[in-house]
Coordinates of C-alpha atoms and ligand atoms in Angstrom, one line a residue:
X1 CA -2.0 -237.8 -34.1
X2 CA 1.4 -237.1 -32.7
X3 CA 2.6 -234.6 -29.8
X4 CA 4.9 -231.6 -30.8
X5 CA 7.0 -230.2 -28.2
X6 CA 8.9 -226.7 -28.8
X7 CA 11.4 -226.3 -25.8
X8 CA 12.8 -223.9 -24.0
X9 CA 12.4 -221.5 -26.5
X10 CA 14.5 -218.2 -25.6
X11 CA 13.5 -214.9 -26.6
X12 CA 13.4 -211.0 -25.2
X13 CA 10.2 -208.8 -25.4
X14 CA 8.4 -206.5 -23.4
X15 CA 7.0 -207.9 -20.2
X16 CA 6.0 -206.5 -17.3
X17 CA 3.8 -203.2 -15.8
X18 CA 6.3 -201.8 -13.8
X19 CA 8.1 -198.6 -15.0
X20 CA 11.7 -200.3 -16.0
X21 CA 9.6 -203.2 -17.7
X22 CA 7.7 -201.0 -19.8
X23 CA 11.1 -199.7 -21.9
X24 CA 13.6 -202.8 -21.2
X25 CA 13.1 -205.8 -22.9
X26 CA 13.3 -209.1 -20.9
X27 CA 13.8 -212.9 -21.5
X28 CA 11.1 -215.4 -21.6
X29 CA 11.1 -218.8 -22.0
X30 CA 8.7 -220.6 -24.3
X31 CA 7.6 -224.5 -24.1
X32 CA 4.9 -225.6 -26.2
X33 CA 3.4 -228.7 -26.4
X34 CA 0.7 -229.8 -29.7
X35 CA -1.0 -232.8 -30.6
X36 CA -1.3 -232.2 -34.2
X37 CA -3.5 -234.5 -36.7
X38 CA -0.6 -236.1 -38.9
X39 CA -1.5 -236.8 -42.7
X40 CA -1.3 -240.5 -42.9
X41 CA 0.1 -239.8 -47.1
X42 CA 2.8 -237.8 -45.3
X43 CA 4.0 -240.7 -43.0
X44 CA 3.8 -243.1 -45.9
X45 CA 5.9 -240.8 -48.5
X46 CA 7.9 -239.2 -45.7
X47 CA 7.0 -235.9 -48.1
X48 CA 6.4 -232.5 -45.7
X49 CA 3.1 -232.5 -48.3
X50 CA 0.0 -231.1 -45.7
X51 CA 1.8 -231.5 -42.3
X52 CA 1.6 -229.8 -39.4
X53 CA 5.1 -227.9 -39.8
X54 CA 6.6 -227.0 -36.1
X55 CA 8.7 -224.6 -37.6
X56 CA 6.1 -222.4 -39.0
X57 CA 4.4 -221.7 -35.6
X58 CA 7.6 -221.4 -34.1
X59 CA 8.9 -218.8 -36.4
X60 CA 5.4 -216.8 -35.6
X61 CA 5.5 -217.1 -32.5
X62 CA 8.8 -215.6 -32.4
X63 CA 8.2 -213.1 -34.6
X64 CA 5.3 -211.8 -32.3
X65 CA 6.9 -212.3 -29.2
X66 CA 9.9 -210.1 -30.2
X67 CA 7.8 -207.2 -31.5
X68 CA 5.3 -207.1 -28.8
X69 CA 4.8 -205.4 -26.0
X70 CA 2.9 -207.2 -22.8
X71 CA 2.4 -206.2 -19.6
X72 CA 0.6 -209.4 -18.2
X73 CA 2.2 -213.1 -18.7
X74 CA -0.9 -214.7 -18.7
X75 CA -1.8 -212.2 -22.0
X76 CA 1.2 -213.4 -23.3
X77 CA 0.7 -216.8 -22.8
X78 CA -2.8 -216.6 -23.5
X79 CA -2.5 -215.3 -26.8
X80 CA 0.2 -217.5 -27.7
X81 CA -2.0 -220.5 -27.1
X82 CA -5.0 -218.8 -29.4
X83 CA -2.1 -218.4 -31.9
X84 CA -1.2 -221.9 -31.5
X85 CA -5.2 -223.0 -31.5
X86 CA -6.0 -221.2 -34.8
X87 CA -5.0 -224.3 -36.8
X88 CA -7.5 -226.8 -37.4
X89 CA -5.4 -229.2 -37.2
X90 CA -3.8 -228.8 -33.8
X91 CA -6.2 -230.7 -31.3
X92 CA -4.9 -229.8 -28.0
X93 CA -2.1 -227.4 -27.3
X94 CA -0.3 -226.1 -24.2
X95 CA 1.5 -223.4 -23.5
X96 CA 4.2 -222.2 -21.0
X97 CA 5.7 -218.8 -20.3
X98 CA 8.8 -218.7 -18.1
X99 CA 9.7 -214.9 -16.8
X100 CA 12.8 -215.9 -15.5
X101 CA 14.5 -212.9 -12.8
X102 CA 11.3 -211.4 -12.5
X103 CA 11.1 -212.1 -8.9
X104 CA 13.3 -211.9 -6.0
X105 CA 14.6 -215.0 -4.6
X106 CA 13.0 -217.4 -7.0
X107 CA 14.3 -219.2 -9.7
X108 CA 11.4 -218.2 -12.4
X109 CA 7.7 -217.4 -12.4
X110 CA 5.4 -218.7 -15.1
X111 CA 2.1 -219.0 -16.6
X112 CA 0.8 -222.3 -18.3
X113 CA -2.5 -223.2 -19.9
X114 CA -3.5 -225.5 -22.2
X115 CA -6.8 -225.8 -25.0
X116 CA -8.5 -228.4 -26.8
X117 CA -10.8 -228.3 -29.9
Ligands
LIG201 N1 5.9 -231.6 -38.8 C1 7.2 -231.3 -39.1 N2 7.6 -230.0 -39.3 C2 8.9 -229.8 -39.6 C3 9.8 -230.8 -39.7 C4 9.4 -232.2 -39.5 O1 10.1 -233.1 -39.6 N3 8.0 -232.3 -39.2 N4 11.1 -230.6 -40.0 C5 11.5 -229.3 -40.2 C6 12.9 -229.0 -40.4 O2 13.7 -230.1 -40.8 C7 13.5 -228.4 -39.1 O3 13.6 -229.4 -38.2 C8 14.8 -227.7 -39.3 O4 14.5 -226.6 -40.1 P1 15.4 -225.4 -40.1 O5 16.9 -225.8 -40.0 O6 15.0 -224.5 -41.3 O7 15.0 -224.6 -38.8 P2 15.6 -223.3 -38.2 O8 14.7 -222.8 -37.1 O9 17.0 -223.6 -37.8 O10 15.5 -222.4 -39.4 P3 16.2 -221.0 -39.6 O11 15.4 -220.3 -40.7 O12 17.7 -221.3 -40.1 O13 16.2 -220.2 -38.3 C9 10.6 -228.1 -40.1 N5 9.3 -228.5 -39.8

């Protein structure tokens, strides 16, 4: 078993209910965090044979971020973790969604939440 961590993980999509939100994309920022079940042939051989690849839920991730359209973070982050969760062999996962800007005076707002099997 090993712990993945995706960080800070920049992208623009379409967050948020109010009127401007609804046609301008946004940035969010992505962590993720996955304890994955690691083939013990794959640590031997030092062979990507049957692992867990990071890249792979990374690159979907992004791929559905950037096409989406989301009015709640917490659907957002939400359905990223299911995403994540789908995968046998991911154990636990969590999941954090930065909406930097998106309010006054603060720094960022987020959403985290986190799943085990
Ligand atoms: N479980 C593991 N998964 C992956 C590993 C690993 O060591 N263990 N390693 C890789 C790749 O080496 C990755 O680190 C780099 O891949 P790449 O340069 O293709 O990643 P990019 O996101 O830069 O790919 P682009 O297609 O150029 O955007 C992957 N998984």
């Amino acid at each position: 078993m090993a712990k993945i961590r995706v960080k800070n993980l920049l992208l623009r999509t379409y967050i948020g209910f109010n009127p401007e939100e609804l046609i301008n994309k946004q940035d969010v920022i992505i962590n993720l965090e996955i304890e994955a079940i690691i083939p013990e042939e794959a640590l031997l051989a030092d062979e990507p044979d049957g692992i867990y690849n990071y890249k792979t839920i990374t690159k979907k991730i992004i791929a559905y971020v950037q096409e989406g359209h989301f009015k709640l973070l917490e659907v957002l982050t939400q359905n990223l973790l299911n995403m994540i969760m789908e995968d046998e062999r991911v154990v636990w996962a969590k999941v954090e969604v930065d909406k930097p800007h998106a309010l006054r005076f603060a720094e960022s707002v987020s959403f985290e939440m986190e799943a085990h099997r």
